[in-house]
PDB file of C-alpha atoms and ligand atoms in Angstrom:
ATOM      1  CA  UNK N   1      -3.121  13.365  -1.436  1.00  0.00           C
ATOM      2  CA  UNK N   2      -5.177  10.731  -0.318  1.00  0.00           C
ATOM      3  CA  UNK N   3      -8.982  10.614   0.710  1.00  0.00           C
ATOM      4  CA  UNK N   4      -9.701   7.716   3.154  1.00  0.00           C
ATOM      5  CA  UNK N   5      -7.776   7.060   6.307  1.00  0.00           C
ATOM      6  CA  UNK N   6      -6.107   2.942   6.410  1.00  0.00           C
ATOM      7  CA  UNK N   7      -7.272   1.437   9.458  1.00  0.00           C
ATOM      8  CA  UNK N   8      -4.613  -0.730  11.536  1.00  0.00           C
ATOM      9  CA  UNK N   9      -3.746  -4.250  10.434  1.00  0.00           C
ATOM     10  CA  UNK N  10      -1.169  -7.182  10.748  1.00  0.00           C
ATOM     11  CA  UNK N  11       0.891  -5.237   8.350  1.00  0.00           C
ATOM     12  CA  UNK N  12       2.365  -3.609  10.912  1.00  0.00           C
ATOM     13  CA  UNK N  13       4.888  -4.789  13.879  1.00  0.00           C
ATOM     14  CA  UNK N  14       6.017  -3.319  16.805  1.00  0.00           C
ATOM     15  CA  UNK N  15       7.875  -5.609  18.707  1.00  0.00           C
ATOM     16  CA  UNK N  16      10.914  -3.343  18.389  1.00  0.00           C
ATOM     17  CA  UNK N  17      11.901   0.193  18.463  1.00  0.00           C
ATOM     18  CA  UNK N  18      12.361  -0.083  15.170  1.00  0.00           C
ATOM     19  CA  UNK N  19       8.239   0.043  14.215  1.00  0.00           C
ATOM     20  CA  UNK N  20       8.150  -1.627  10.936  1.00  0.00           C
ATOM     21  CA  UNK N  21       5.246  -1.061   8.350  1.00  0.00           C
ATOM     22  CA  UNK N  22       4.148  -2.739   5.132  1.00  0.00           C
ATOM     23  CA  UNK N  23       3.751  -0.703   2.147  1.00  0.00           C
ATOM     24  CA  UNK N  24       1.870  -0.711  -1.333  1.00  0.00           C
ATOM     25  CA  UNK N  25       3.611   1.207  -4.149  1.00  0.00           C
ATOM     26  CA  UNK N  26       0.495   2.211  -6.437  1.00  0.00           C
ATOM     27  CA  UNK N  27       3.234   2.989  -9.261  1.00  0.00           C
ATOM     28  CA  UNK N  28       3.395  -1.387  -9.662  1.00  0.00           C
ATOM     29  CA  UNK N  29      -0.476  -1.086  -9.775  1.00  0.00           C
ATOM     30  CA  UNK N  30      -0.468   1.558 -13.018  1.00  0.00           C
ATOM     31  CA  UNK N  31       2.786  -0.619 -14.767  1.00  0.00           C
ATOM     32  CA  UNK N  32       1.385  -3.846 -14.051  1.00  0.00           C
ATOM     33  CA  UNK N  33      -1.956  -3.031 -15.732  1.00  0.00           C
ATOM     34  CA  UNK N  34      -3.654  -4.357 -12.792  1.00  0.00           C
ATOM     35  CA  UNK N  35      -7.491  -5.284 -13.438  1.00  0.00           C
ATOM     36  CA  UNK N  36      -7.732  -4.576  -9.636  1.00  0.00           C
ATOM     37  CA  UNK N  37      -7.408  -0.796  -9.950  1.00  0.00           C
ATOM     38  CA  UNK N  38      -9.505   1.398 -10.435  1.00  0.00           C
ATOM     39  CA  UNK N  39     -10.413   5.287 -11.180  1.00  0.00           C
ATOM     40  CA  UNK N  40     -12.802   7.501 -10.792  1.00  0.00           C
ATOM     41  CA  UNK N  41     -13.437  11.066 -10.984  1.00  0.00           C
ATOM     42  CA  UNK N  42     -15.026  13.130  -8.263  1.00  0.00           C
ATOM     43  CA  UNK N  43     -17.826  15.336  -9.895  1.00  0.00           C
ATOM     44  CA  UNK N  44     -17.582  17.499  -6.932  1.00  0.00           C
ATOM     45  CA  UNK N  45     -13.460  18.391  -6.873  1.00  0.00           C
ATOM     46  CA  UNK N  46     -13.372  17.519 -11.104  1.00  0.00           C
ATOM     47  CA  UNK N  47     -10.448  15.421  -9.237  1.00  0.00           C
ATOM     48  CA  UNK N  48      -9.603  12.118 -10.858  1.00  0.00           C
ATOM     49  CA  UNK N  49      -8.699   8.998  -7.575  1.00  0.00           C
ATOM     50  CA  UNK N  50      -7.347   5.782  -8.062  1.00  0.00           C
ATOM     51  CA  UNK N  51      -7.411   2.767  -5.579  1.00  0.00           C
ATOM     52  CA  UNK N  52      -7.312  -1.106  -5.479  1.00  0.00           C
ATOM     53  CA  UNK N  53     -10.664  -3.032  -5.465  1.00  0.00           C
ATOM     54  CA  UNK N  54      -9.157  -5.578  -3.475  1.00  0.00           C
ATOM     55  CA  UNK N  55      -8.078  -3.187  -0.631  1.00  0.00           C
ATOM     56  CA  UNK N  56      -4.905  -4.281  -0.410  1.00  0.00           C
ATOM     57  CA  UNK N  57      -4.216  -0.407   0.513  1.00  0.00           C
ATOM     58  CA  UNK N  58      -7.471   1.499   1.295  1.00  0.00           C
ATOM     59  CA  UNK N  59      -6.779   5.010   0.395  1.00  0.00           C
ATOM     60  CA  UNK N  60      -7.657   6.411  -2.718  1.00  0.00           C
ATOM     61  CA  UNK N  61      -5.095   8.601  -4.237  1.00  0.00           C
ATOM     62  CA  UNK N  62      -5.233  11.845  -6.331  1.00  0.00           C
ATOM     63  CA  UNK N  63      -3.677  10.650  -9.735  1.00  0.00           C
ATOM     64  CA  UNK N  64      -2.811  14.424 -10.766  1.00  0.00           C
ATOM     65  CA  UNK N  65      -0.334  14.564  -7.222  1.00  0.00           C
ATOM     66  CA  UNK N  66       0.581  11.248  -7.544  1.00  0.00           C
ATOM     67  CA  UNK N  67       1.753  11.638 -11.117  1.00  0.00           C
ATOM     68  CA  UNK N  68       3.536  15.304  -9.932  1.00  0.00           C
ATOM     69  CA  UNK N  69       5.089  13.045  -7.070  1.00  0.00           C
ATOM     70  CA  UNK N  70       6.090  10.641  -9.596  1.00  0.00           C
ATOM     71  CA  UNK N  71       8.194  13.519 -10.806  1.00  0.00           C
ATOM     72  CA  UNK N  72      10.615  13.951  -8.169  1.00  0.00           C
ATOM     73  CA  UNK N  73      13.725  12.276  -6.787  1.00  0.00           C
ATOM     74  CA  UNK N  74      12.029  10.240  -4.493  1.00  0.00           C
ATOM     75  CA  UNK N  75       8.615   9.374  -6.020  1.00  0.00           C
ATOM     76  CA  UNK N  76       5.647   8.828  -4.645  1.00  0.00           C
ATOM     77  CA  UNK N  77       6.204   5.847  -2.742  1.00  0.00           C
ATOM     78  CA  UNK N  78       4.325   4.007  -0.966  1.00  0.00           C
ATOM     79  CA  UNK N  79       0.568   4.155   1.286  1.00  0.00           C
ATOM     80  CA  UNK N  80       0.167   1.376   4.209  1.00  0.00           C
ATOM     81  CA  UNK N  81      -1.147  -1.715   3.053  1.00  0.00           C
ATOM     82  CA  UNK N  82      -4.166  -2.904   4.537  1.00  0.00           C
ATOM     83  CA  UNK N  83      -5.022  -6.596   2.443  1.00  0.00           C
ATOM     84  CA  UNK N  84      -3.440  -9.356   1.272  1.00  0.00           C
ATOM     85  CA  UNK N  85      -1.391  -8.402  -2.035  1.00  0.00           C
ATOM     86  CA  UNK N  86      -0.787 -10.625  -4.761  1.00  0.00           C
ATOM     87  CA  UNK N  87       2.450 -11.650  -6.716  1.00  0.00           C
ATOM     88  CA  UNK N  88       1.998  -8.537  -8.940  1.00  0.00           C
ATOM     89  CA  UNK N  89       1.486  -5.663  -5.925  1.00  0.00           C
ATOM     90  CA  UNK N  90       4.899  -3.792  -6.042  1.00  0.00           C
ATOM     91  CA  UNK N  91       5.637  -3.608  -1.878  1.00  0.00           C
ATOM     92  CA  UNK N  92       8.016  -3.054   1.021  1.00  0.00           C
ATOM     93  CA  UNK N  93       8.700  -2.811   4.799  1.00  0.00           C
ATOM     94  CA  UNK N  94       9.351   0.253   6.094  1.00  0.00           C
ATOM     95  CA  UNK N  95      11.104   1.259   9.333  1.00  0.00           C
ATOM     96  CA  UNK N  96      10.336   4.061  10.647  1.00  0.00           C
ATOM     97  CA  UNK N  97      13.509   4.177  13.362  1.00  0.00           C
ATOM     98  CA  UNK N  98      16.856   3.043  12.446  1.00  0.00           C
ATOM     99  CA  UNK N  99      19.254   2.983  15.470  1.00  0.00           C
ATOM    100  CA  UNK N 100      21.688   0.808  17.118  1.00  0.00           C
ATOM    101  CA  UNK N 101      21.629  -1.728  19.889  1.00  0.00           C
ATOM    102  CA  UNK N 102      19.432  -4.301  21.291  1.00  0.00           C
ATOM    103  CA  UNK N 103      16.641  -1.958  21.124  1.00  0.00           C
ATOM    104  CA  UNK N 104      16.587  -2.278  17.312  1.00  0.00           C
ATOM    105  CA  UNK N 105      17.391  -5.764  16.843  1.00  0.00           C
ATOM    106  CA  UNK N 106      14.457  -7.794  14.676  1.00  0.00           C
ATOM    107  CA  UNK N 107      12.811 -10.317  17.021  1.00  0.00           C
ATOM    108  CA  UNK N 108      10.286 -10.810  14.199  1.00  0.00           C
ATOM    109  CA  UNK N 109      12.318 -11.891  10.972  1.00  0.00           C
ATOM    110  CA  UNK N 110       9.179 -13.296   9.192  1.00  0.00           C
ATOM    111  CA  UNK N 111       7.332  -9.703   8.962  1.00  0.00           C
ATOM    112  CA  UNK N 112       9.842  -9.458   6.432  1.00  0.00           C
ATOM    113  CA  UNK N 113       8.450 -12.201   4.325  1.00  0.00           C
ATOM    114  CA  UNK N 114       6.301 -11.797   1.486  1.00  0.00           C
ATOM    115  CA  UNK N 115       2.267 -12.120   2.538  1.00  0.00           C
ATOM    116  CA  UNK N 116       1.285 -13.007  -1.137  1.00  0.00           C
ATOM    117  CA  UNK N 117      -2.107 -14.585  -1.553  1.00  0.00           C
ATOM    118  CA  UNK N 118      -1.457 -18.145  -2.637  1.00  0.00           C
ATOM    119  CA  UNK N 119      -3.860 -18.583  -5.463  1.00  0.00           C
ATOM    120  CA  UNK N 120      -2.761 -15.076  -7.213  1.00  0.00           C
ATOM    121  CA  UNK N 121      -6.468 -14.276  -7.098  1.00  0.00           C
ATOM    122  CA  UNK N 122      -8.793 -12.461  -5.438  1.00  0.00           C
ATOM    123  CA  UNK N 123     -12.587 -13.682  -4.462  1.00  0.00           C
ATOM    124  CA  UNK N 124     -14.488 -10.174  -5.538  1.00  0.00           C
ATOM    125  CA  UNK N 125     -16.946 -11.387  -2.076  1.00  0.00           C
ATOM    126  CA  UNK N 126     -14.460 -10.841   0.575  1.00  0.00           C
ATOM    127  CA  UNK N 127     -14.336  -6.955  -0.501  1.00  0.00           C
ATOM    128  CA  UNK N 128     -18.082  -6.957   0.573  1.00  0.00           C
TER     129      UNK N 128
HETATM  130  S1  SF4 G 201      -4.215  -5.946  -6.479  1.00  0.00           S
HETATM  131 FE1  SF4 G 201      -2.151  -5.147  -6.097  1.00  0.00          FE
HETATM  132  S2  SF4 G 201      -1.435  -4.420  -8.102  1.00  0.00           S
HETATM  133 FE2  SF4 G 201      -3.647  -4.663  -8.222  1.00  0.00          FE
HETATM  134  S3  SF4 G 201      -4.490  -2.622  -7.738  1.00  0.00           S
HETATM  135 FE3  SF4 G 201      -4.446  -3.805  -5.821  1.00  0.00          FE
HETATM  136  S4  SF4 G 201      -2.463  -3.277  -4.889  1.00  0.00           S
HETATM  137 FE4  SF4 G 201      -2.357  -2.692  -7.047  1.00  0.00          FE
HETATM  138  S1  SF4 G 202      12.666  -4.824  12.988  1.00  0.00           S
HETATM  139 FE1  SF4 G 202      11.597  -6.798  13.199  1.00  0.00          FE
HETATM  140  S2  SF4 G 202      10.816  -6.864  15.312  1.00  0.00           S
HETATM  141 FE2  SF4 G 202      11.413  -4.755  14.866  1.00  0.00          FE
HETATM  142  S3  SF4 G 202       9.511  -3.776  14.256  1.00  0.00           S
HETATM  143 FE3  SF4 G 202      10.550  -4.484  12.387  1.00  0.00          FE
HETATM  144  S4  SF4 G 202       9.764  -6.541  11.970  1.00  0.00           S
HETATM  145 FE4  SF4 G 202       9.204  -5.997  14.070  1.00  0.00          FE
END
Protein backbone atom coordinates (compact mmCIF):
# COMPACT_ATOMS: atom_id res chain seq x y z
CA UNK A 1 0.00 0.00 0.00
CA UNK A 2 2.77 2.12 0.49
CA UNK A 3 6.20 2.45 -1.43
CA UNK A 4 8.96 3.92 0.84
CA UNK A 5 9.82 2.62 4.25
CA UNK A 6 9.56 5.80 7.35
CA UNK A 7 12.75 5.86 9.02
CA UNK A 8 12.69 6.24 13.01
CA UNK A 9 12.08 9.62 14.60
CA UNK A 10 11.06 11.50 17.88
CA UNK A 11 7.58 10.58 16.98
CA UNK A 12 7.89 7.69 18.69
CA UNK A 13 8.32 6.81 22.64
CA UNK A 14 9.15 3.95 24.40
CA UNK A 15 9.57 4.66 27.81
CA UNK A 16 6.71 2.29 28.62
CA UNK A 17 5.31 -0.97 27.68
CA UNK A 18 2.84 0.74 26.22
CA UNK A 19 5.12 1.87 22.84
CA UNK A 20 3.35 4.88 21.68
CA UNK A 21 3.59 6.17 17.97
CA UNK A 22 2.58 9.35 16.17
CA UNK A 23 0.44 9.09 13.24
CA UNK A 24 -0.53 11.10 9.97
CA UNK A 25 -4.06 10.46 8.63
CA UNK A 26 -3.57 11.28 4.76
CA UNK A 27 -7.57 11.43 4.61
CA UNK A 28 -7.03 15.35 6.53
CA UNK A 29 -4.40 15.88 3.72
CA UNK A 30 -7.13 15.15 0.63
CA UNK A 31 -10.16 17.23 2.83
CA UNK A 32 -8.00 19.93 3.80
CA UNK A 33 -6.90 20.66 0.21
CA UNK A 34 -3.45 20.73 1.37
CA UNK A 35 -0.94 22.56 -1.15
CA UNK A 36 1.62 20.19 0.54
CA UNK A 37 0.38 17.03 -1.18
CA UNK A 38 1.09 15.77 -3.89
CA UNK A 39 0.42 12.95 -6.74
CA UNK A 40 1.92 11.31 -9.16
CA UNK A 41 1.49 8.46 -11.36
CA UNK A 42 4.01 5.70 -11.83
CA UNK A 43 4.46 5.11 -15.68
CA UNK A 44 5.80 1.79 -14.82
CA UNK A 45 2.71 0.22 -12.42
CA UNK A 46 0.01 2.96 -14.39
CA UNK A 47 -0.40 3.32 -10.37
CA UNK A 48 -1.38 6.77 -9.20
CA UNK A 49 0.82 7.72 -5.25
CA UNK A 50 0.20 10.46 -3.12
CA UNK A 51 2.54 11.89 -0.33
CA UNK A 52 3.35 15.15 1.59
CA UNK A 53 6.17 17.43 0.24
CA UNK A 54 6.95 18.39 3.59
CA UNK A 55 7.57 14.78 4.83
CA UNK A 56 5.68 15.02 7.60
CA UNK A 57 4.99 11.12 6.80
CA UNK A 58 7.43 9.72 4.17
CA UNK A 59 5.60 7.00 2.48
CA UNK A 60 3.86 7.44 -0.55
CA UNK A 61 0.55 5.80 -0.72
CA UNK A 62 -1.43 4.03 -3.53
CA UNK A 63 -4.56 6.38 -3.88
CA UNK A 64 -6.67 3.46 -5.64
CA UNK A 65 -6.10 1.19 -2.01
CA UNK A 66 -6.27 4.02 -0.03
CA UNK A 67 -9.57 5.16 -1.48
CA UNK A 68 -10.83 1.11 -1.30
CA UNK A 69 -9.56 1.40 2.44
CA UNK A 70 -11.45 4.47 2.78
CA UNK A 71 -14.37 2.18 2.16
CA UNK A 72 -14.43 0.10 5.11
CA UNK A 73 -15.38 0.29 8.77
CA UNK A 74 -12.21 1.27 9.90
CA UNK A 75 -10.60 3.39 7.13
CA UNK A 76 -7.45 3.76 6.17
CA UNK A 77 -5.95 5.32 9.03
CA UNK A 78 -3.03 6.41 9.64
CA UNK A 79 1.12 5.93 8.34
CA UNK A 80 3.94 7.00 11.04
CA UNK A 81 4.76 10.46 10.93
CA UNK A 82 8.16 11.34 10.30
CA UNK A 83 8.16 15.67 10.24
CA UNK A 84 6.83 18.30 11.92
CA UNK A 85 2.96 18.67 10.96
CA UNK A 86 1.18 21.76 10.83
CA UNK A 87 -2.22 22.95 12.36
CA UNK A 88 -4.04 21.42 9.33
CA UNK A 89 -2.27 17.61 9.38
CA UNK A 90 -5.18 15.42 10.74
CA UNK A 91 -2.97 13.14 13.55
CA UNK A 92 -2.86 10.84 16.55
CA UNK A 93 -0.88 8.71 19.07
CA UNK A 94 -1.13 5.33 18.83
CA UNK A 95 -0.44 2.60 21.40
CA UNK A 96 0.40 -0.29 20.33
CA UNK A 97 -0.08 -2.28 23.97
CA UNK A 98 -2.85 -1.50 26.23
CA UNK A 99 -2.53 -3.34 29.61
CA UNK A 100 -2.72 -2.71 33.21
CA UNK A 101 -0.29 -1.84 35.94
CA UNK A 102 2.76 0.12 36.46
CA UNK A 103 4.15 -1.28 33.40
CA UNK A 104 1.71 0.81 31.32
CA UNK A 105 1.56 3.88 33.22
CA UNK A 106 2.64 7.21 30.94
CA UNK A 107 5.91 8.57 32.36
CA UNK A 108 5.94 10.82 29.26
CA UNK A 109 2.56 12.89 29.28
CA UNK A 110 3.92 15.54 26.80
CA UNK A 111 4.33 12.91 23.75
CA UNK A 112 0.79 13.43 23.87
CA UNK A 113 0.96 17.05 23.00
CA UNK A 114 0.52 18.46 19.74
CA UNK A 115 4.18 19.00 17.78
CA UNK A 116 2.62 21.69 15.42
CA UNK A 117 5.10 23.89 13.63
CA UNK A 118 4.66 27.34 15.10
CA UNK A 119 4.59 29.51 12.07
CA UNK A 120 1.89 27.12 10.17
CA UNK A 121 4.45 27.08 7.36
CA UNK A 122 6.84 25.17 5.91
CA UNK A 123 10.46 26.47 4.48
CA UNK A 124 10.36 24.33 0.95
CA UNK A 125 14.68 24.19 1.85
CA UNK A 126 14.55 21.99 4.79
CA UNK A 127 12.93 19.14 2.45
CA UNK A 128 16.32 19.34 0.55
S1 LIG B 1 1.50 19.20 5.36
FE1 LIG B 1 0.11 17.94 6.60
S2 LIG B 1 -1.90 18.13 5.59
FE2 LIG B 1 -0.34 18.82 4.14
S3 LIG B 1 0.15 16.99 2.90
FE3 LIG B 1 1.65 17.09 4.58
S4 LIG B 1 0.74 15.82 6.21
FE4 LIG B 1 -0.90 16.32 4.77
S1 LIG C 1 2.17 5.80 27.38
FE1 LIG C 1 3.49 7.59 27.70
S2 LIG C 1 5.47 6.80 28.42
FE2 LIG C 1 4.30 5.08 27.59
S3 LIG C 1 5.05 4.89 25.50
FE3 LIG C 1 3.21 6.19 25.45
S4 LIG C 1 3.93 8.30 25.64
FE4 LIG C 1 5.61 6.95 26.22
Amino acid sequence: MSRIASQPTGHQCRKCCSFCDRLVHPSGCLESGCEYLYLYDDEQSGRRFMGCMNKVFSVEIDLELFHAAQQTRVGFGGVRMTGKPLERCRSSVERAYLGNGSPFDCVNPTFFDSPVAADDAFDLRDAL
